[in-house]
XYZ file of N, CA and C in Angstrom:
705
model
N 105.680 208.789 74.820
C 105.487 208.224 76.042
C 106.786 207.624 76.472
N 107.239 207.787 77.721
C 108.598 207.286 78.223
C 108.519 206.165 79.171
N 109.013 205.047 78.743
C 108.892 203.853 79.487
C 109.685 204.030 80.900
N 109.161 203.553 81.912
C 109.614 203.482 83.228
C 110.998 202.713 83.346
N 111.779 203.307 84.215
C 113.135 202.630 84.686
C 112.610 201.333 85.479
N 112.985 200.193 84.803
C 112.578 198.980 85.581
C 112.914 198.839 87.172
N 114.123 199.433 87.323
C 114.433 199.523 88.781
C 113.212 200.149 89.883
N 112.406 200.718 89.257
C 111.409 201.370 89.905
C 110.237 200.336 90.270
N 110.330 199.332 89.502
C 109.249 198.163 89.686
C 109.708 197.343 90.639
N 108.751 196.846 91.512
C 109.024 195.912 92.447
C 108.724 194.461 91.919
N 109.758 193.506 92.119
C 109.455 192.112 91.703
C 108.903 191.316 92.866
N 108.119 190.529 92.532
C 107.193 189.763 93.450
C 107.513 188.374 93.095
N 107.264 187.494 94.074
C 107.563 186.090 93.941
C 106.363 185.247 93.154
N 105.342 186.050 92.959
C 104.245 185.424 92.440
C 103.828 185.828 90.814
N 104.199 187.318 90.657
C 103.534 187.752 89.417
C 104.195 188.971 89.143
N 104.056 189.529 87.811
C 104.099 191.010 87.691
C 102.888 191.745 87.581
N 102.782 192.707 88.307
C 101.380 193.306 88.330
C 101.562 194.765 87.978
N 102.615 195.261 87.296
C 102.763 196.459 86.718
C 101.804 196.878 85.518
N 101.486 195.741 84.762
C 100.654 195.971 83.700
C 99.185 195.876 83.711
N 98.450 196.860 83.484
C 96.911 196.800 83.334
C 96.427 197.217 82.014
N 95.667 196.746 81.376
C 95.105 197.269 79.948
C 93.834 197.643 80.100
N 93.607 198.856 79.587
C 92.208 199.538 79.526
C 91.780 199.452 78.050
N 90.677 198.863 77.728
C 90.071 199.370 76.381
C 90.744 198.648 75.157
N 91.423 197.531 75.488
C 92.317 196.810 74.423
C 91.281 196.401 73.450
N 90.081 196.356 73.647
C 89.162 195.607 72.691
C 89.344 196.063 71.458
N 89.900 197.419 71.289
C 90.277 198.071 70.116
C 90.975 197.160 69.142
N 91.891 196.205 69.687
C 92.853 195.569 69.046
C 92.271 194.268 68.557
N 91.024 193.917 68.817
C 90.245 192.596 68.486
C 89.426 192.831 67.208
N 89.629 192.366 66.135
C 88.695 192.348 64.950
C 87.572 191.789 65.432
N 86.095 192.437 64.841
C 84.870 191.911 65.276
C 84.490 192.300 66.679
N 84.912 192.863 67.343
C 84.861 193.098 68.645
C 83.427 194.002 68.721
N 82.770 193.783 69.940
C 81.515 194.504 70.128
C 81.894 196.091 70.381
N 81.274 197.008 69.712
C 81.475 198.432 70.066
C 81.055 198.981 71.260
N 81.848 199.694 71.724
C 81.323 200.410 72.917
C 80.198 201.617 72.623
N 79.267 201.754 73.389
C 78.226 202.863 73.167
C 78.976 204.194 73.525
N 78.552 205.072 72.498
C 79.363 206.391 72.365
C 79.025 207.207 73.732
N 77.601 206.939 74.155
C 77.218 207.661 75.360
C 77.470 206.982 76.657
N 78.124 205.932 76.703
C 78.189 205.195 78.056
C 79.666 205.604 78.456
N 79.794 206.055 79.699
C 81.193 206.578 80.256
C 81.833 205.384 80.656
N 81.282 204.132 80.910
C 82.054 202.950 81.421
C 82.694 202.376 80.278
N 84.247 202.248 80.563
C 85.026 201.654 79.576
C 84.981 200.125 79.745
N 85.113 199.512 78.521
C 85.563 197.949 78.539
C 87.124 197.975 79.400
N 87.292 196.960 80.085
C 88.429 196.799 80.915
C 88.917 195.399 80.735
N 90.303 195.229 80.288
C 90.968 194.172 80.378
C 92.311 194.103 81.150
N 92.389 193.253 82.099
C 93.673 193.373 82.854
C 94.384 191.945 82.336
N 95.648 192.132 82.243
C 96.313 190.695 81.872
C 97.656 190.641 82.922
N 97.302 189.388 83.688
C 98.300 189.306 84.761
C 99.082 188.037 84.622
N 100.393 188.156 84.288
C 101.209 187.010 84.137
C 101.867 186.347 85.443
N 102.329 185.423 85.336
C 102.624 184.622 86.627
C 104.305 184.283 86.611
N 104.981 184.970 87.542
C 106.216 184.882 87.895
C 107.218 185.423 86.735
N 106.716 186.555 86.198
C 107.453 187.258 85.230
C 108.321 188.304 86.026
N 109.647 188.329 85.615
C 110.804 189.240 86.265
C 110.195 190.668 85.735
N 110.437 191.588 86.516
C 110.143 192.933 86.615
C 111.080 193.596 85.339
N 112.168 193.010 84.816
C 113.202 193.675 84.133
C 112.964 193.221 82.772
N 111.817 192.296 82.491
C 111.541 191.954 80.930
C 110.607 192.787 80.318
N 109.953 193.734 81.031
C 108.972 194.613 80.372
C 108.742 195.907 81.277
N 109.097 197.139 80.731
C 110.137 197.166 79.515
C 111.481 196.720 79.514
N 112.197 196.607 78.573
C 113.400 196.246 78.626
C 114.244 196.643 77.386
N 115.344 196.690 77.338
C 116.232 197.427 76.287
C 117.569 196.521 76.123
N 117.671 195.555 75.062
C 116.689 195.409 73.879
C 115.448 194.846 74.569
N 114.446 194.969 73.767
C 113.115 194.480 74.257
C 113.027 192.917 74.216
N 112.674 192.367 75.546
C 112.353 190.919 75.421
C 111.220 190.426 74.855
N 110.156 191.306 74.895
C 108.998 191.173 74.342
C 108.698 192.236 73.413
N 109.232 192.247 72.098
C 109.222 193.604 71.346
C 107.728 193.794 70.883
N 107.004 192.778 70.344
C 105.766 193.227 69.966
C 104.835 193.926 71.153
N 104.749 193.244 72.281
C 104.099 194.013 73.407
C 104.580 195.136 73.851
N 105.966 195.442 73.887
C 106.358 196.616 74.381
C 106.062 197.829 73.378
N 106.115 197.455 72.096
C 105.724 198.294 71.157
C 104.189 198.860 71.275
N 103.332 197.955 71.498
C 101.992 198.267 71.773
C 101.691 199.186 72.933
N 102.317 198.864 73.999
C 102.219 199.661 75.241
C 102.778 200.974 74.888
N 103.701 201.267 74.254
C 104.313 202.528 74.161
C 103.534 203.299 73.092
N 102.578 202.780 72.433
C 101.702 203.379 71.186
C 100.423 203.882 71.811
N 100.149 205.336 72.032
C 98.795 205.787 72.757
C 97.710 205.126 71.837
N 97.873 205.206 70.682
C 96.946 204.852 69.592
C 96.174 203.447 70.013
N 96.774 202.613 70.545
C 96.540 201.287 71.083
C 95.579 201.364 72.309
N 95.572 202.442 72.955
C 94.753 202.451 74.161
C 95.199 201.592 75.364
N 96.265 201.396 75.485
C 97.052 200.687 76.683
C 97.221 201.649 77.666
N 97.237 201.426 78.787
C 97.723 202.028 79.898
C 98.951 201.554 80.842
N 99.894 202.291 81.134
C 101.134 201.866 81.674
C 101.138 202.452 83.050
N 101.440 201.577 84.066
C 101.371 202.097 85.420
C 102.798 201.824 85.905
N 103.739 202.918 85.852
C 105.146 202.613 86.178
C 105.643 202.580 87.605
N 104.582 202.826 88.485
C 104.772 203.002 89.874
C 104.138 201.738 90.557
N 103.481 200.774 89.739
C 102.819 199.801 90.459
C 103.639 198.927 91.064
N 102.966 198.346 92.174
C 103.751 197.322 92.996
C 102.673 196.495 93.809
N 103.319 195.322 94.297
C 102.335 194.521 95.202
C 102.856 194.716 96.588
N 102.077 194.240 97.589
C 102.397 194.478 98.908
C 102.693 193.308 99.607
N 102.691 192.210 98.917
C 103.041 190.870 99.434
C 103.930 190.098 98.351
N 104.941 189.329 98.653
C 105.832 188.717 97.651
C 105.284 187.278 97.369
N 104.057 186.979 97.957
C 103.543 185.521 97.624
C 102.329 185.512 96.495
N 102.301 184.769 95.795
C 101.361 184.620 94.638
C 99.903 184.823 95.083
N 99.353 183.825 95.769
C 98.058 183.715 96.201
C 97.397 185.071 96.991
N 98.210 185.395 98.018
C 97.863 186.845 98.684
C 97.945 187.926 97.694
N 98.936 188.011 96.747
C 98.914 189.164 95.855
C 97.582 189.108 94.953
N 97.129 187.812 94.609
C 96.080 187.857 93.800
C 94.727 188.110 94.349
N 94.763 187.623 95.777
C 93.610 188.089 96.515
C 93.335 189.630 96.765
N 94.809 190.299 96.859
C 94.722 191.903 97.078
C 94.269 192.286 95.760
N 94.632 192.015 94.699
C 94.178 192.517 93.326
C 92.780 192.361 93.224
N 92.167 191.360 93.484
C 90.744 190.929 93.332
C 89.865 191.799 94.367
N 90.453 192.188 95.390
C 89.726 192.887 96.413
C 90.010 194.333 96.607
N 91.326 194.609 96.384
C 91.855 196.107 96.804
C 92.280 196.074 98.130
N 92.378 194.990 99.001
C 92.683 194.964 100.313
C 94.066 194.445 100.537
N 94.667 194.699 101.687
C 95.880 194.241 102.115
C 95.708 192.870 102.352
N 96.777 191.940 102.336
C 96.537 190.522 102.555
C 95.994 190.151 104.131
N 96.294 191.166 104.955
C 95.991 190.902 106.351
C 94.387 191.147 106.406
N 93.903 191.707 105.537
C 92.361 191.896 105.555
C 91.575 191.077 104.688
N 92.388 190.348 103.751
C 91.587 189.503 102.934
C 91.535 187.998 103.562
N 92.512 187.799 104.568
C 92.698 186.614 105.212
C 93.496 185.625 104.522
N 93.936 185.802 103.206
C 94.837 184.972 102.303
C 96.224 185.624 102.490
N 96.963 184.985 103.418
C 98.422 185.318 103.835
C 99.369 184.415 103.333
N 99.056 183.332 102.738
C 99.811 182.250 102.286
C 99.332 181.672 101.012
N 100.107 181.006 100.261
C 99.742 180.299 98.952
C 98.924 179.183 99.168
N 98.550 178.679 100.337
C 97.566 177.730 100.678
C 96.213 178.336 101.304
N 96.231 179.627 101.249
C 94.926 180.162 101.928
C 93.755 180.704 100.910
N 93.944 180.210 99.763
C 92.953 180.971 98.712
C 91.551 180.587 99.181
N 91.219 179.338 99.884
C 89.983 179.179 100.147
C 89.325 180.136 101.278
N 90.024 180.914 101.888
C 89.842 181.851 102.903
C 89.208 183.121 102.454
N 89.446 183.489 101.152
C 88.986 184.653 100.506
C 87.491 184.714 100.453
N 86.887 185.764 101.082
C 85.353 186.021 100.840
C 85.147 186.527 99.459
N 84.759 185.553 98.605
C 84.528 185.848 97.171
C 83.266 186.882 96.858
N 82.607 187.131 97.896
C 81.494 188.182 97.758
C 82.164 189.543 97.758
N 83.385 189.696 97.871
C 83.859 190.953 98.043
C 84.882 191.610 96.870
N 84.842 190.753 95.894
C 85.746 190.961 94.641
C 85.328 192.107 93.713
N 86.138 192.421 92.955
C 85.892 193.410 91.855
C 84.949 192.895 91.012
N 84.920 191.475 90.710
C 83.957 191.003 89.806
C 82.420 191.144 90.439
N 82.168 191.036 91.684
C 80.978 191.302 92.310
C 80.659 192.767 92.057
N 81.673 193.664 92.306
C 81.188 195.102 92.211
C 80.845 195.541 90.722
N 81.697 195.156 89.863
C 81.417 195.590 88.489
C 80.006 194.869 87.849
N 79.912 193.459 88.293
C 78.730 192.855 87.888
C 77.405 193.617 88.207
N 77.616 194.069 89.501
C 76.482 194.886 90.151
C 76.418 196.360 89.246
N 77.465 196.498 88.843
C 77.414 198.007 87.959
C 76.811 197.769 86.560
N 76.597 196.711 86.187
C 76.261 196.352 84.757
C 77.316 195.790 83.831
N 78.518 195.451 84.472
C 79.456 195.013 83.547
C 79.315 193.175 83.320
N 79.574 192.841 82.050
C 79.840 191.319 81.922
C 81.207 191.197 82.308
N 81.410 190.108 83.206
C 82.634 189.785 83.772
C 83.251 188.503 83.273
N 84.571 188.537 83.356
C 85.115 187.082 82.988
C 86.518 186.946 83.556
N 86.750 185.876 84.129
C 88.053 185.550 84.373
C 88.585 184.103 83.675
N 89.538 184.285 82.954
C 90.185 183.207 82.219
C 91.687 183.088 82.479
N 91.975 181.832 83.192
C 93.194 181.489 83.241
C 93.421 181.022 84.945
N 94.431 181.228 85.589
C 94.795 180.951 86.768
C 94.004 181.782 87.909
N 93.478 181.241 88.780
C 92.517 182.010 89.723
C 93.518 182.137 91.114
N 93.128 181.360 92.245
C 93.811 181.400 93.378
C 94.465 180.084 93.556
N 95.823 179.926 93.969
C 96.296 178.794 94.149
C 95.305 177.481 94.990
N 95.304 176.292 94.305
C 94.549 175.313 95.032
C 93.096 175.318 94.520
N 92.596 176.340 93.894
C 91.259 176.178 93.459
C 90.988 175.000 92.704
N 89.837 174.404 93.015
C 88.670 174.740 93.682
C 88.559 174.548 95.183
N 89.614 174.177 95.819
C 89.590 173.980 97.290
C 88.958 172.991 97.760
N 88.894 171.832 96.989
C 88.142 170.603 97.510
C 86.538 170.886 97.614
N 86.110 171.970 97.042
C 84.753 172.166 96.875
C 84.131 171.571 95.788
N 84.793 170.982 94.804
C 84.243 170.665 93.549
C 84.066 171.704 92.673
N 83.811 171.527 91.289
C 83.976 172.587 90.440
C 82.907 173.578 90.663
N 83.225 174.954 90.622
C 82.309 176.055 90.964
C 82.894 177.192 90.197
N 81.876 178.160 90.014
C 82.284 179.415 89.653
C 81.912 180.373 90.638
N 82.921 181.107 91.126
C 82.976 182.054 92.162
C 81.881 183.453 91.860
N 81.410 183.936 93.018
C 80.441 185.180 92.923
C 80.914 186.190 91.781
N 80.136 186.684 91.060
C 80.316 187.836 90.261
C 80.880 187.600 88.731
N 81.339 186.381 88.407
C 81.855 186.051 87.202
C 80.736 185.478 86.381
N 80.533 186.165 85.062
C 79.623 185.890 84.054
C 80.389 184.496 83.333
N 81.692 184.911 82.996
C 82.264 183.870 82.224
C 83.547 183.464 82.990
N 83.717 182.055 83.113
C 84.616 181.535 83.933
C 85.350 180.350 83.335
N 86.628 180.409 83.174
C 87.502 179.395 82.821
C 88.613 179.423 83.805
N 88.665 178.635 84.907
C 89.407 178.527 85.994
C 90.461 177.428 85.813
N 91.696 177.820 85.619
C 92.720 176.756 85.435
C 93.216 176.219 86.710
N 93.458 174.920 86.878
C 93.846 174.455 88.072
C 95.644 174.279 87.904
N 96.331 174.343 88.914
C 97.755 174.340 88.802
C 98.163 173.376 89.864
N 98.370 171.865 89.463
C 98.540 170.879 90.385
C 99.842 170.477 90.470
N 100.650 170.703 89.385
C 101.940 170.206 89.392
C 102.992 170.810 88.217
N 104.113 170.914 88.132
C 104.845 171.262 87.038
C 104.565 170.501 85.791
N 104.162 169.297 85.984
C 103.892 168.407 84.788
C 102.605 168.951 83.950
N 101.567 169.550 84.543
C 100.343 170.095 84.230
C 100.450 171.674 84.065
N 101.464 172.140 84.006
C 101.365 173.624 83.896
C 100.943 174.143 82.535
N 101.354 173.335 81.589
C 101.179 173.692 80.171
C 100.389 172.686 79.224
N 100.503 171.476 79.727
C 99.598 170.479 79.081
C 98.999 169.455 80.105
N 97.775 169.044 79.677
C 97.118 168.027 80.501
C 96.606 168.721 81.822
N 96.210 169.778 81.929
C 95.938 170.527 82.978
C 94.446 170.600 83.080
N 93.884 170.501 84.444
C 92.404 170.494 84.654
C 92.018 171.793 84.552
N 90.882 172.243 84.217
C 90.280 173.477 84.369
C 88.587 173.351 84.339
N 88.198 174.339 85.036
C 86.541 174.444 85.263
C 86.100 175.576 84.029
N 85.230 175.136 83.365
C 84.662 176.057 82.410
C 83.205 176.205 82.692
N 82.923 177.377 83.001
C 81.384 177.253 83.490
C 80.873 176.387 84.380
N 81.732 176.088 85.295
C 81.149 174.940 86.242
C 81.505 173.693 85.869
N 81.889 173.331 84.714
C 82.208 171.936 84.114
C 83.572 171.639 84.138
N 83.936 170.639 84.916
C 85.389 170.147 84.947
C 85.858 169.417 83.684
N 86.926 170.020 83.176
C 87.510 169.505 81.885
C 88.994 169.253 82.104
N 89.712 168.544 81.218
C 90.936 168.403 81.244
C 91.590 168.580 79.835
N 92.693 169.471 79.674
C 93.176 169.475 78.471
C 93.897 168.406 78.017
N 94.164 168.337 76.816
C 95.056 167.092 76.243
C 96.438 167.700 76.163
N 96.956 166.826 75.253
C 98.439 166.890 74.941
C 98.723 167.443 73.606
N 97.637 167.532 72.664
C 97.981 168.132 71.390
C 98.577 169.540 71.431
N 99.323 170.044 70.474
C 99.897 171.257 70.396
C 99.019 172.298 70.731
N 97.642 172.200 70.090
C 96.620 173.352 70.580
C 96.127 173.417 71.756
N 96.609 172.397 72.465
C 96.036 172.549 73.972
C 97.044 173.176 74.904
N 98.343 173.786 74.168
C 99.195 174.610 75.020
C 98.314 175.751 75.895
N 98.647 175.694 77.165
C 97.769 176.442 78.068
C 97.741 177.936 77.592
N 98.822 178.673 77.185
C 98.649 180.084 77.006
C 97.755 180.235 75.759
N 97.963 179.363 74.745
C 97.104 179.499 73.534
C 95.790 179.098 73.528
N 95.470 178.035 74.484
C 94.296 177.794 74.678
C 93.424 178.913 75.332
N 93.912 179.248 76.419
C 93.379 180.439 77.255
C 93.304 181.570 76.550
N 94.207 182.107 75.594
C 94.101 183.130 74.800
C 92.908 183.017 73.790
N 92.730 181.989 73.318
C 91.476 181.843 72.341
C 90.097 182.033 73.133
N 90.077 181.423 74.285
C 89.043 181.696 75.119
C 88.842 183.149 75.495
N 89.865 183.689 75.757
C 89.982 185.301 76.186
C 89.316 185.995 74.940
N 89.891 185.794 73.764
C 89.489 186.551 72.539
C 88.113 186.349 72.228
N 87.730 184.972 72.444
C 86.196 184.668 72.181
C 85.227 185.457 73.164
N 85.643 185.683 74.429
C 84.907 186.616 75.281
C 84.844 187.923 74.820
N 85.873 188.502 74.305
C 85.787 189.886 73.802
C 84.991 190.020 72.487
N 85.130 189.073 71.636
C 84.549 189.267 70.257
C 82.940 188.812 70.473
N 82.629 188.038 71.493
C 81.151 187.775 71.460
C 80.429 188.801 72.611
N 81.180 189.908 73.073
C 80.512 190.793 74.034
C 79.358 191.439 73.189
N 78.230 191.517 73.997
C 77.168 192.117 73.364
C 77.292 193.699 73.378
N 76.627 194.434 72.249
C 76.913 195.655 72.174
C 75.938 196.352 73.353
N 76.654 197.557 73.620
C 75.797 198.294 74.686
C 76.263 197.837 76.065
N 76.984 196.786 76.341
C 77.215 196.419 77.690
C 78.734 196.371 77.911
N 79.304 197.161 78.839
C 80.786 197.090 79.232
C 81.080 195.677 79.686
N 82.354 195.305 79.426
C 82.835 194.209 79.994
C 84.167 194.324 80.971
N 84.382 193.488 81.675
C 85.780 193.332 82.322
C 86.294 192.012 82.236
N 87.686 191.975 81.760
C 88.137 190.670 81.549
C 89.544 190.605 82.451
N 89.488 189.603 83.265
C 90.948 189.236 83.844
C 91.539 188.194 83.239
N 92.622 188.339 82.378
C 93.221 187.054 81.564
C 94.313 186.860 82.494
N 94.627 185.535 82.833
C 95.577 185.194 83.788
C 96.319 183.944 83.241
N 97.058 184.001 82.313
C 97.743 182.834 81.906
C 98.925 182.392 83.032
N 99.340 180.994 82.974
C 100.254 180.588 83.778
C 101.739 181.082 83.385
N 101.888 181.444 82.126
C 103.285 181.952 81.595
C 103.629 183.216 82.116
N 104.877 183.412 82.442
C 105.956 182.360 82.259
C 106.397 181.492 83.294
N 105.585 181.231 84.251
C 105.952 180.362 85.265
C 106.721 179.162 84.824
N 107.669 178.502 85.541
C 108.291 177.462 85.242
C 107.496 176.121 85.426
N 107.625 175.235 84.753
C 108.837 174.947 83.711
C 108.770 175.723 82.650
N 109.886 176.194 82.265
C 109.686 176.934 80.709
C 109.709 176.118 79.653
N 108.379 175.884 79.426
C 107.951 174.862 78.316
C 107.399 175.724 77.266
N 107.956 175.803 76.161
C 107.510 176.657 74.961
C 106.461 176.131 74.079
N 105.599 176.702 73.532
C 104.753 175.974 72.606
C 105.561 175.318 71.431
N 105.044 174.449 70.763
C 105.845 173.594 69.837
C 106.245 174.509 68.486
N 105.595 175.651 68.324
C 106.261 176.349 67.222
C 107.583 177.097 67.629
N 107.726 177.354 68.895
C 108.999 177.993 69.281
C 110.149 176.997 69.934
N 109.724 175.711 69.923
C 110.554 174.874 70.591
C 111.820 174.580 69.763
N 113.176 174.536 70.407
C 114.207 174.436 69.664
C 114.992 175.586 69.315
């Protein structure tokens, strides 16, 4: 497999959208098996925030473990070298990813417009109707929950929606909504946002019932600034 020329990827102000992962459940020990006669694959999409286009792939590798996994066909990853987004803003880009629509059709054209998205039209609703178990774990749309109080948008069976209020709460002490329940992460090392959300995402995959396909949209805040590393990498 030949990795794409990074120059062909388009950097956005909000996120790197060139990477999507299909069938990655093969990498999780204890995962629920797919039915051999079911043509619907398990789908995991990992959406990072403010990641520069030239970090993946790169030479030398900035993320060597991940870059090696993507390059190994046996890991069932899929690389989309020509992927791009049609708007440079975070919230409109996320709305387009969720719906497949241009931002002028979603109503979300600014980072403060997340509340305008018709949440009945997202991929979660469509896949839920098709029999998928769906989950979003991480950042949703800017300013969620839009002053409505804690809620789970239509179509999501598992929901951990992280709120992004300020730089000070990007990685510690951040509020989030877990299945409709408002919670606040602490300041202990194990509350580091990327780690906590990753544990919840892995738990969703490992607890998936046999015979039902799932869709996971995993959206950590990293590497969005401030560049706060987990304690094990500090210094």
